[in-house]
Short mmCIF file of C-alpha atoms and ligand atoms in Angstrom, two decimals:
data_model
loop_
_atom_site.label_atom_id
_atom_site.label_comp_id
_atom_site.label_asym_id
_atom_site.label_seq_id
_atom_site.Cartn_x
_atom_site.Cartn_y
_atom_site.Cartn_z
CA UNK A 621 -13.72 22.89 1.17
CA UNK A 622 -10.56 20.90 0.74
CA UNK A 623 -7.01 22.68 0.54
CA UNK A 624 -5.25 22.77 -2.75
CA UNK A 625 -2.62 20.32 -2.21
CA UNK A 626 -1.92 19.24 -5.98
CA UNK A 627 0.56 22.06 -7.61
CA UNK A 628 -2.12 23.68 -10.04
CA UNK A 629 0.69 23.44 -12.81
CA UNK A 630 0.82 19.70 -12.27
CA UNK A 631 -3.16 19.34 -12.76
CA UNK A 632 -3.18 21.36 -15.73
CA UNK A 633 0.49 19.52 -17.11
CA UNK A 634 -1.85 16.24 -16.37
CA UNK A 635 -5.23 17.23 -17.62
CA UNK A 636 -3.68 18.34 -21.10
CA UNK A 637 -2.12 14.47 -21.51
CA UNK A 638 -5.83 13.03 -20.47
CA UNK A 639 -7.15 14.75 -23.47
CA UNK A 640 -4.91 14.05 -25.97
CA UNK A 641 -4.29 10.18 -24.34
CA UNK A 642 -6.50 7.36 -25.39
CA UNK A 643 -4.25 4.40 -23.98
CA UNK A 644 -3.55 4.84 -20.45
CA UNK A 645 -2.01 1.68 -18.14
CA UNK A 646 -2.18 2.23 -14.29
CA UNK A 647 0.55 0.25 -12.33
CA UNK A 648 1.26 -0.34 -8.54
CA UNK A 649 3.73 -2.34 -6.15
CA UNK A 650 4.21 -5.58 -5.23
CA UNK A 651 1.96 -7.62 -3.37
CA UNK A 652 -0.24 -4.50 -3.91
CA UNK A 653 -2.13 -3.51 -0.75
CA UNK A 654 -5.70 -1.39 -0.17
CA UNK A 655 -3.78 1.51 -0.83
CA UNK A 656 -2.36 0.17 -3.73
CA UNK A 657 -5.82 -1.48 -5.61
CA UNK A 658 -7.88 1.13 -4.09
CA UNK A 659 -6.04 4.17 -5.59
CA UNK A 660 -5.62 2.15 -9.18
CA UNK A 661 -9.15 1.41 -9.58
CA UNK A 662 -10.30 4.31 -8.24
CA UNK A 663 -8.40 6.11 -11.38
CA UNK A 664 -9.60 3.36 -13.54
CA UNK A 665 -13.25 3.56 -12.62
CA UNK A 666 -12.76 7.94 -13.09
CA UNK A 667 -10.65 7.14 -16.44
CA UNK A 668 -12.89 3.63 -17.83
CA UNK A 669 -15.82 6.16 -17.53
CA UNK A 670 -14.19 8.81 -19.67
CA UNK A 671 -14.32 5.87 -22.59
CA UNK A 672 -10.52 5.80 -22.11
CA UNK A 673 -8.84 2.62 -22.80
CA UNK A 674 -7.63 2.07 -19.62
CA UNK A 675 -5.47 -0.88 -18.20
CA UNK A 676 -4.40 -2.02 -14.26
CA UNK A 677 -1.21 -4.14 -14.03
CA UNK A 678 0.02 -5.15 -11.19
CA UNK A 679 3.05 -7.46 -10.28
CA UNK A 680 1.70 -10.21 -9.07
CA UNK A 681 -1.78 -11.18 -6.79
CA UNK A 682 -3.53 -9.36 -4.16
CA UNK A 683 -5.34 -10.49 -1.20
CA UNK A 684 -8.41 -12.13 -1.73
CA UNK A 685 -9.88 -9.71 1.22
CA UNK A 686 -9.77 -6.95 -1.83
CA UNK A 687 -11.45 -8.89 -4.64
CA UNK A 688 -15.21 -7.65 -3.63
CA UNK A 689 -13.73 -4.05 -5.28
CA UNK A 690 -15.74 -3.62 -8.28
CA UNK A 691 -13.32 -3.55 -11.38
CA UNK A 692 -10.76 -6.54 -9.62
CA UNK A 693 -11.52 -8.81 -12.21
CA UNK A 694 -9.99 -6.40 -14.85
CA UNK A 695 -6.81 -6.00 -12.81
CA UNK A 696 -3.88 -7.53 -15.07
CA UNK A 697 -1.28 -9.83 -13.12
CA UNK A 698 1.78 -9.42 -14.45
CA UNK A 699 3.45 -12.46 -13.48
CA UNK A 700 1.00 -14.69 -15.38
CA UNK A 701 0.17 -11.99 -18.25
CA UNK A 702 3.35 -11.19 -18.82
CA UNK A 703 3.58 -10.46 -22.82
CA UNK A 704 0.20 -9.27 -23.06
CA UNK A 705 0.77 -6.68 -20.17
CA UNK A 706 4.38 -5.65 -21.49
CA UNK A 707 2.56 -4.82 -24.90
CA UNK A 708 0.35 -2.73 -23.23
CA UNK A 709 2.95 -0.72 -21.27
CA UNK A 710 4.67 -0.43 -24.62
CA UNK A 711 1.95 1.22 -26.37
CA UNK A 712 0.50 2.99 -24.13
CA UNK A 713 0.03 6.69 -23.98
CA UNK A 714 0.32 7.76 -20.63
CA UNK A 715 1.13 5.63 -17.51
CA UNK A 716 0.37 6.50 -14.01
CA UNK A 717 2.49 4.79 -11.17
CA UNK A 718 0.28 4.54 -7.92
CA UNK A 719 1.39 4.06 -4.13
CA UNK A 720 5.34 3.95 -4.71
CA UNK A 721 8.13 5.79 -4.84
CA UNK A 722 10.58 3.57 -6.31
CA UNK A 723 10.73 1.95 -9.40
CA UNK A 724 12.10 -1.27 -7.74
CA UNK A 725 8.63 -2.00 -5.86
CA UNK A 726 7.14 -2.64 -9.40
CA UNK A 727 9.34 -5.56 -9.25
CA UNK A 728 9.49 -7.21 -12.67
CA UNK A 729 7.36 -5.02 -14.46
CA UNK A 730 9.94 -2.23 -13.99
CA UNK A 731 12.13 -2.70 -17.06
CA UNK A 732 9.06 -3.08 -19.22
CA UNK A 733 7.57 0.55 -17.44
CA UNK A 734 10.82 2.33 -17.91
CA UNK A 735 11.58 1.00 -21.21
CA UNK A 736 7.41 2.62 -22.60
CA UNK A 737 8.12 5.84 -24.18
CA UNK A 738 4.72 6.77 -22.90
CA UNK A 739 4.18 9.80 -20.34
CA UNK A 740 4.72 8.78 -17.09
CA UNK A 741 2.79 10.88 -13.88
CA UNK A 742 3.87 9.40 -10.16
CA UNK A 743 0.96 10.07 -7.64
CA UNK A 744 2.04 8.97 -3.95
CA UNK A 745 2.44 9.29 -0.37
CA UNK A 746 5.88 7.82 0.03
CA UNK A 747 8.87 9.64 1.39
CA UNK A 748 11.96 10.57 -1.73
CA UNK A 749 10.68 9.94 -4.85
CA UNK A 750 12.94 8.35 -7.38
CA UNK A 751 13.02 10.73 -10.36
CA UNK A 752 11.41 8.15 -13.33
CA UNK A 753 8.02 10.44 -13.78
CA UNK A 754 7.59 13.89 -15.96
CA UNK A 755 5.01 14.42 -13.74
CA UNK A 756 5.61 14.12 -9.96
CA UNK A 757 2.57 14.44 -7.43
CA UNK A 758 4.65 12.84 -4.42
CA UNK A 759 3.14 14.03 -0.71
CA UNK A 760 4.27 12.27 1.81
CA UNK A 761 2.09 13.93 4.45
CA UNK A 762 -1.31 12.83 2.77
CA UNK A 763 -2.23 9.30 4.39
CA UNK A 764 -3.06 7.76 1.19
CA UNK A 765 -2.58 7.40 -2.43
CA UNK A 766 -6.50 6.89 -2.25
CA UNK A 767 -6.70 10.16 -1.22
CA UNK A 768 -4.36 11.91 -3.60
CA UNK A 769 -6.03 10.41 -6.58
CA UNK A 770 -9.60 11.63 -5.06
CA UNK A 771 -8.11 15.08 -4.45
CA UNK A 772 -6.70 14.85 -8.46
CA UNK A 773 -10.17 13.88 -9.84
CA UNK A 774 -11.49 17.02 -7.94
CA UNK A 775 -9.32 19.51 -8.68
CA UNK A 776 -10.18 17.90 -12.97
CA UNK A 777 -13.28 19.93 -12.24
CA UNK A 778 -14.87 15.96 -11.94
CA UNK A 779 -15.90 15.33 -8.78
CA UNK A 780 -19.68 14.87 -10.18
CA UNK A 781 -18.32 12.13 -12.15
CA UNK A 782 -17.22 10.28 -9.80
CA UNK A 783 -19.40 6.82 -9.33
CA UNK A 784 -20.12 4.56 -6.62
CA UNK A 785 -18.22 2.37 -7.44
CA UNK A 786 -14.82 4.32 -7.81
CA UNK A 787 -15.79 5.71 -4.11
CA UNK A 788 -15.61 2.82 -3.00
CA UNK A 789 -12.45 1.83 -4.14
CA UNK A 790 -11.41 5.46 -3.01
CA UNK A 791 -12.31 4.66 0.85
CA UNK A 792 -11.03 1.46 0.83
CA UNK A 793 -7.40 2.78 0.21
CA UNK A 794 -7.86 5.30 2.70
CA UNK A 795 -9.65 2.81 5.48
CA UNK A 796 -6.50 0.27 4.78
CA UNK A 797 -3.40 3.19 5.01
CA UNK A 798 -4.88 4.43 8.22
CA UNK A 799 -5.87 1.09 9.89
CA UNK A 800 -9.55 1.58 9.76
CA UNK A 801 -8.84 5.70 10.49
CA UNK A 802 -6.69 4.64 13.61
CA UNK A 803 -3.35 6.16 12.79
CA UNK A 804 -2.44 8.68 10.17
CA UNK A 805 -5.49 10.09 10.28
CA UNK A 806 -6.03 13.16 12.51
CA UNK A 807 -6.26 15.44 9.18
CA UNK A 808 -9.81 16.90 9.47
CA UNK A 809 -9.69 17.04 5.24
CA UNK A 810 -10.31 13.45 5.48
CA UNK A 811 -12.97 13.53 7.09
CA UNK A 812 -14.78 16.33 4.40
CA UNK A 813 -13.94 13.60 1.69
CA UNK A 814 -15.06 10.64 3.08
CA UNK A 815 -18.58 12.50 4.05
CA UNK A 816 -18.08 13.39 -0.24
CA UNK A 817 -17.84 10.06 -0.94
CA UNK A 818 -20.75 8.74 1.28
CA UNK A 819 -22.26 10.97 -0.70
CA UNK A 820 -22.04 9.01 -3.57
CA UNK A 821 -24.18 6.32 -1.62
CA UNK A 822 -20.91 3.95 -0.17
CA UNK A 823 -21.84 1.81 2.63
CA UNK A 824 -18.50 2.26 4.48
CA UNK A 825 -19.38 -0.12 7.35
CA UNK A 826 -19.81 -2.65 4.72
CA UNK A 827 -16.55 -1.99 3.10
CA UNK A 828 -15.22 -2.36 6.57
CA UNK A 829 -16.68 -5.94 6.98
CA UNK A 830 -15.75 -6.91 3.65
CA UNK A 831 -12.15 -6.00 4.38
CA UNK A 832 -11.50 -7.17 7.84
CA UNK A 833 -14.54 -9.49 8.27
CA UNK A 834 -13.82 -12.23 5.69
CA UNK A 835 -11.03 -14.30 7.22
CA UNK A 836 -10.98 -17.77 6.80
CA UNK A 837 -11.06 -20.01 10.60
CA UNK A 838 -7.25 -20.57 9.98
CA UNK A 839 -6.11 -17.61 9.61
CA UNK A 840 -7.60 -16.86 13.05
CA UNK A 841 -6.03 -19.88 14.47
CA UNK A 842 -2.62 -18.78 12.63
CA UNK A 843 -3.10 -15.18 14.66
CA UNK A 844 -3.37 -17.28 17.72
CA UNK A 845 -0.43 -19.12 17.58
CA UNK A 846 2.06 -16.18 15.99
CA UNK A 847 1.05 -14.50 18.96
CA UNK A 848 1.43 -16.56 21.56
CA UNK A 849 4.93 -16.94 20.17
CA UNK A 850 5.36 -13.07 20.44
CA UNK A 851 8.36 -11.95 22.14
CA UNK A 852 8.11 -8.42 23.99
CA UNK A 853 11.41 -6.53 24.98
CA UNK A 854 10.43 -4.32 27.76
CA UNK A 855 13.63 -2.82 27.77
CA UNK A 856 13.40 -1.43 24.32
CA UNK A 857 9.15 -0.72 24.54
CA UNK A 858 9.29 -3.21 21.42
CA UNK A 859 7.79 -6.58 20.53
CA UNK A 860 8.52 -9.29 17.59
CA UNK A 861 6.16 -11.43 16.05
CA UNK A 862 7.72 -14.28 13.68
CA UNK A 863 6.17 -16.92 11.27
CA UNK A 864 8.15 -19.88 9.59
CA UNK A 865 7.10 -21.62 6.23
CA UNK A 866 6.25 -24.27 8.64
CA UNK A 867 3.99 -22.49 10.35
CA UNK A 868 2.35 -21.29 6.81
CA UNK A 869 1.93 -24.61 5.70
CA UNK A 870 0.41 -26.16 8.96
CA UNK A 871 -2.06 -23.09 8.92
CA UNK A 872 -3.15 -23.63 5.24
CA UNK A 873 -1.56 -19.97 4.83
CA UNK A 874 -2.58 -18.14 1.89
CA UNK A 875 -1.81 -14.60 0.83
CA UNK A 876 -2.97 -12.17 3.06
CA UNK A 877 -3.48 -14.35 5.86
CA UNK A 878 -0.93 -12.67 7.88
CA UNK A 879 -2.12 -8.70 7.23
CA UNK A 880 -2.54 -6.68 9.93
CA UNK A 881 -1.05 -8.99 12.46
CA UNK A 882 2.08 -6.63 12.56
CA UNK A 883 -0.27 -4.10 14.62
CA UNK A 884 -1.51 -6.19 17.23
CA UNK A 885 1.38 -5.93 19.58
CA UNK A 886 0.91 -2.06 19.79
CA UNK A 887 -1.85 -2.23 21.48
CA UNK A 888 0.57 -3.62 24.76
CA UNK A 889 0.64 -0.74 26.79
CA UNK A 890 4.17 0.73 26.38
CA UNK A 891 4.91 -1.00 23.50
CA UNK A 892 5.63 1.57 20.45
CA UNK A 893 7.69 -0.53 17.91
CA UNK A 894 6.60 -3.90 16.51
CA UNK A 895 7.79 -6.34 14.12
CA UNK A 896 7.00 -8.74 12.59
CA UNK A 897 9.62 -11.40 10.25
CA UNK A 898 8.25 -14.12 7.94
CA UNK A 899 10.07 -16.85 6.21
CA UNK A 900 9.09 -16.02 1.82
CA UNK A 901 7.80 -19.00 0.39
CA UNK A 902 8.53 -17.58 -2.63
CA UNK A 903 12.02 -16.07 -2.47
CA UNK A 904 14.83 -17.41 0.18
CA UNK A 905 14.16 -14.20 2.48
CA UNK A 906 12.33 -13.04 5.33
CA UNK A 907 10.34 -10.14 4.68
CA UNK A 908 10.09 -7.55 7.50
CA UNK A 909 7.16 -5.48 8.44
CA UNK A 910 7.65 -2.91 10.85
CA UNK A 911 5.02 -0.10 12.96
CA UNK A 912 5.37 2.17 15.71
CA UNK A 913 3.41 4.44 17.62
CA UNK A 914 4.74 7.99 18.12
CA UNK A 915 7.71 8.97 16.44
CA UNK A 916 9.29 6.39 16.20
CA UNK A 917 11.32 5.92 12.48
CA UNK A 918 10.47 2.62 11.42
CA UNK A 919 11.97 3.93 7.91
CA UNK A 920 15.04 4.77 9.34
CA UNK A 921 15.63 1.51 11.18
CA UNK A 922 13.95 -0.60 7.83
CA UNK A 923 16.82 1.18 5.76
CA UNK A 924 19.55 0.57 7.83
CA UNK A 925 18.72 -2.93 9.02
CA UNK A 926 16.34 -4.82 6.33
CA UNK A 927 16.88 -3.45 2.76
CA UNK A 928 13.90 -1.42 3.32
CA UNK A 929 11.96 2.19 4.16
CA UNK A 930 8.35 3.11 3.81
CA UNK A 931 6.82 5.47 6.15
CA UNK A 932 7.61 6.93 9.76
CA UNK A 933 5.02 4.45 11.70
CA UNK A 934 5.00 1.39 8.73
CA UNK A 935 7.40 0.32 6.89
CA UNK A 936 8.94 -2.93 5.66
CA UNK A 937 11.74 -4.68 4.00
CA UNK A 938 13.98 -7.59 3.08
CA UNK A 939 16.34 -9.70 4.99
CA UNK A 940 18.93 -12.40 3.24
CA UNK A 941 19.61 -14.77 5.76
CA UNK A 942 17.72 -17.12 7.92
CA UNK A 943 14.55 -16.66 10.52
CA UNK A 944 17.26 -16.50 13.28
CA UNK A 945 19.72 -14.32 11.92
CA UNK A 946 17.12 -11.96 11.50
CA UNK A 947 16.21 -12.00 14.64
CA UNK A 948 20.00 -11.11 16.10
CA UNK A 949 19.95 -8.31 13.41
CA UNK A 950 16.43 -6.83 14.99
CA UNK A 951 17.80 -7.18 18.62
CA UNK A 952 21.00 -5.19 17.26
CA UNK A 953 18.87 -2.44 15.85
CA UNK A 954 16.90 -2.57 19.13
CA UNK A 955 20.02 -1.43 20.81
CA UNK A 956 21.16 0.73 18.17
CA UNK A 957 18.02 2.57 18.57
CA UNK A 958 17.69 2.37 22.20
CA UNK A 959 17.59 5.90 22.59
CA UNK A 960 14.16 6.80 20.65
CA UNK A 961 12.43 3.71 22.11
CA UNK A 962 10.41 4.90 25.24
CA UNK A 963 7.16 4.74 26.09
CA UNK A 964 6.10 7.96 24.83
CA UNK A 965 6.88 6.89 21.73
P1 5GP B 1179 3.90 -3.80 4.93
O1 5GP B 1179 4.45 -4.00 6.29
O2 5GP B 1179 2.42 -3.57 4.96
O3 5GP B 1179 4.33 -4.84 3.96
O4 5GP B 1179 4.54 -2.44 4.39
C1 5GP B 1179 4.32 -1.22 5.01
C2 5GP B 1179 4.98 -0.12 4.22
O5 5GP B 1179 6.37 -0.33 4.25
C3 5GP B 1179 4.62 -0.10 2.75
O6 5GP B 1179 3.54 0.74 2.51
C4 5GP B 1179 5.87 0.42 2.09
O7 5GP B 1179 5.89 1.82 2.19
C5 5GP B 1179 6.97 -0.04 3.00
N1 5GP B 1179 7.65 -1.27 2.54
C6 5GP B 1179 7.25 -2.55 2.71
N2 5GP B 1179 8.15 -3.41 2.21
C7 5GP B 1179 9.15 -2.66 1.70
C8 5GP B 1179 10.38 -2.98 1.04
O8 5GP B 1179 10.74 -4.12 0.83
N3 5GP B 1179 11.13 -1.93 0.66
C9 5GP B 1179 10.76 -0.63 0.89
N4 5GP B 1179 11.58 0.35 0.48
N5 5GP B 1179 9.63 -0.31 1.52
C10 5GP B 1179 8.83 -1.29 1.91
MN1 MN B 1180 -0.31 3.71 0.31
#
């Protein structure tokens, strides 16, 4: 039996909009990530099958590593669909905003969302919601937004309805936010859904191939060489990985390339905070990813440093400036934050 973590007053605000709603858009963040396709089409799969019409947008592209998820190919880009998806938004009933907790992260989509006079419901995991939803399903201490929208379906009274196919869009969410179950994930609850959701006949060590199985050769090369770049600071239990548009190019970089590689200095012993800065080869910035092990506040040092947040052990953010100059900045929040870097995390 799972806990009732959903307010019952929030299901029941929700499920009267679902009955009366025939137009429904789902939207995520930026550069959307597992969490963020797996949660949307895991609605849209639930919501498609309730002869809803029902519409993904996202900002702009996702990593090809996600495209196997079955309903991808309906997921609108809103960067090169721009007037078709703004009508949509417009006229749609209800719209749900997956996997963020700020309308900023929808990037350019946001005036278009805020401007819909459709219903708006936010279902995340992020820390301090921004207050742009009627309905707000915000937990912060649920590992994924994958998660929260299996928990919503449930809690519908339609758990039988739920396919295949929107499992496995459910488990990839959850396998991505927890790095394959490795952090995040000690809540036994999980474990009760994803034995629900093999029950729908999911092959999870598939989905686990198809997701971190499919790299291309460069992008292993790439790996190679940001890492043996990596500097470690000993002194602050921390390490910095770094990649310049340079670097991108030689490496035939394409989006995605460069996921996960944030996490492979934590598994230095001692280290418990890594980062990693790459030169945008879209925008003139260098966008941060941070992780820790522990209790470390990534968030904290992402908001005070690089424009940023996210969660305690990942989080990200921006930096204006140049490669090196974010580099001086990260060695002054190493000092700054001297104090909570030790070993034990
Ligand atoms: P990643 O390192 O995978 O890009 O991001 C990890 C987490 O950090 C995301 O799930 C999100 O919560 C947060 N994050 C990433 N980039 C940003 C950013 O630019 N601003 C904010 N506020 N959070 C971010
Ligand atoms: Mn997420």
């Amino acid at each position: 039996m799972l806990s009732k973590v959903i307010d019952q007053s929030k299901i029941d605000h929700f499920a009267k909009w679902l009955e009366r709603a025939d137009k429904i858009v789902i939207v995520s963040h930026v550069s959307p990530d597992g969490d963020a396709i797996g949660s949307s089409l895991g609605l849209w799969h639930f919501l498609n099958d309730q002869e809803k019409n029902v519409n993904v947008i996202v900002p702009n592209a996702f990593p090809d590593f996600l495209k196997w998820m079955p309903g991808s190919k309906e997921i609108l880009l809103y960067d090169r669909y721009r007037e078709f998806a703004n009508k949509l938004i417009a006229e749609a009933d209800v719209i749900c905003c997956l996997d963020f907790n700020a309308i900023h992260r929808i990037d350019a989509m946001k005036d278009a969302v805020l401007a819909s006079p459709a219903r708006k419901i936010l279902i995340d995991h992020h820390l301090y919601p921004e207050d742009f939803c009627r309905i707000v399903i915000s937990h912060p201490e649920i590992s994924s937004t994958s998660e929260l929208v299996f928990r919503l379906i449930c809690r519908l009274g339609c758990f039988d309805e739920i396919t295949k196919k929107g499992a496995e869009c459910i488990y990839t969410g959850m396998m991505t936010d927890t790095g394959g179950f490795t952090f995040n994930s000690n809540n036994r609850e999980i474990y009760f859904i994803i034995s629900e959701l093999l029950s729908k006949g999911i092959d999870k060590d598939e989905i686990y191939r198809k997701v971190y199985n499919t790299y291309s050769e460069s992008r292993l090369r790439l790996m190679g060489h940001v890492l043996t770049q990596m500097k470690v600071y000993p002194e602050y239990c921390a390490a910095m990985i770094s990649l310049t548009k340079k670097e991108q190019s030689q490496f035939n970089y394409i989006r995605g390339d460069s996921e996960g590689f944030v996490n492979i200095p934590l598994s230095i012993k001692n280290v418990v905070f890594s980062c990693f800065l790459r030169e945008d080869t879209e925008k003139p910035m260098i966008k941060v990813s941070l992780r820790s092990v522990g209790k470390f506040p990534c968030n904290q040092l992402a908001a005070e440093f690089f424009n940023g947040g996210g969660h305690l052990n990942a989080s990200g953010g921006e930096f204006y400036g140049t490669l090196d100059e974010a580099k001086v900045v990260l060695e002054q929040a190493l000092e700054k934050f001297k104090p909570l870097l030790t070993a034990k995390g």
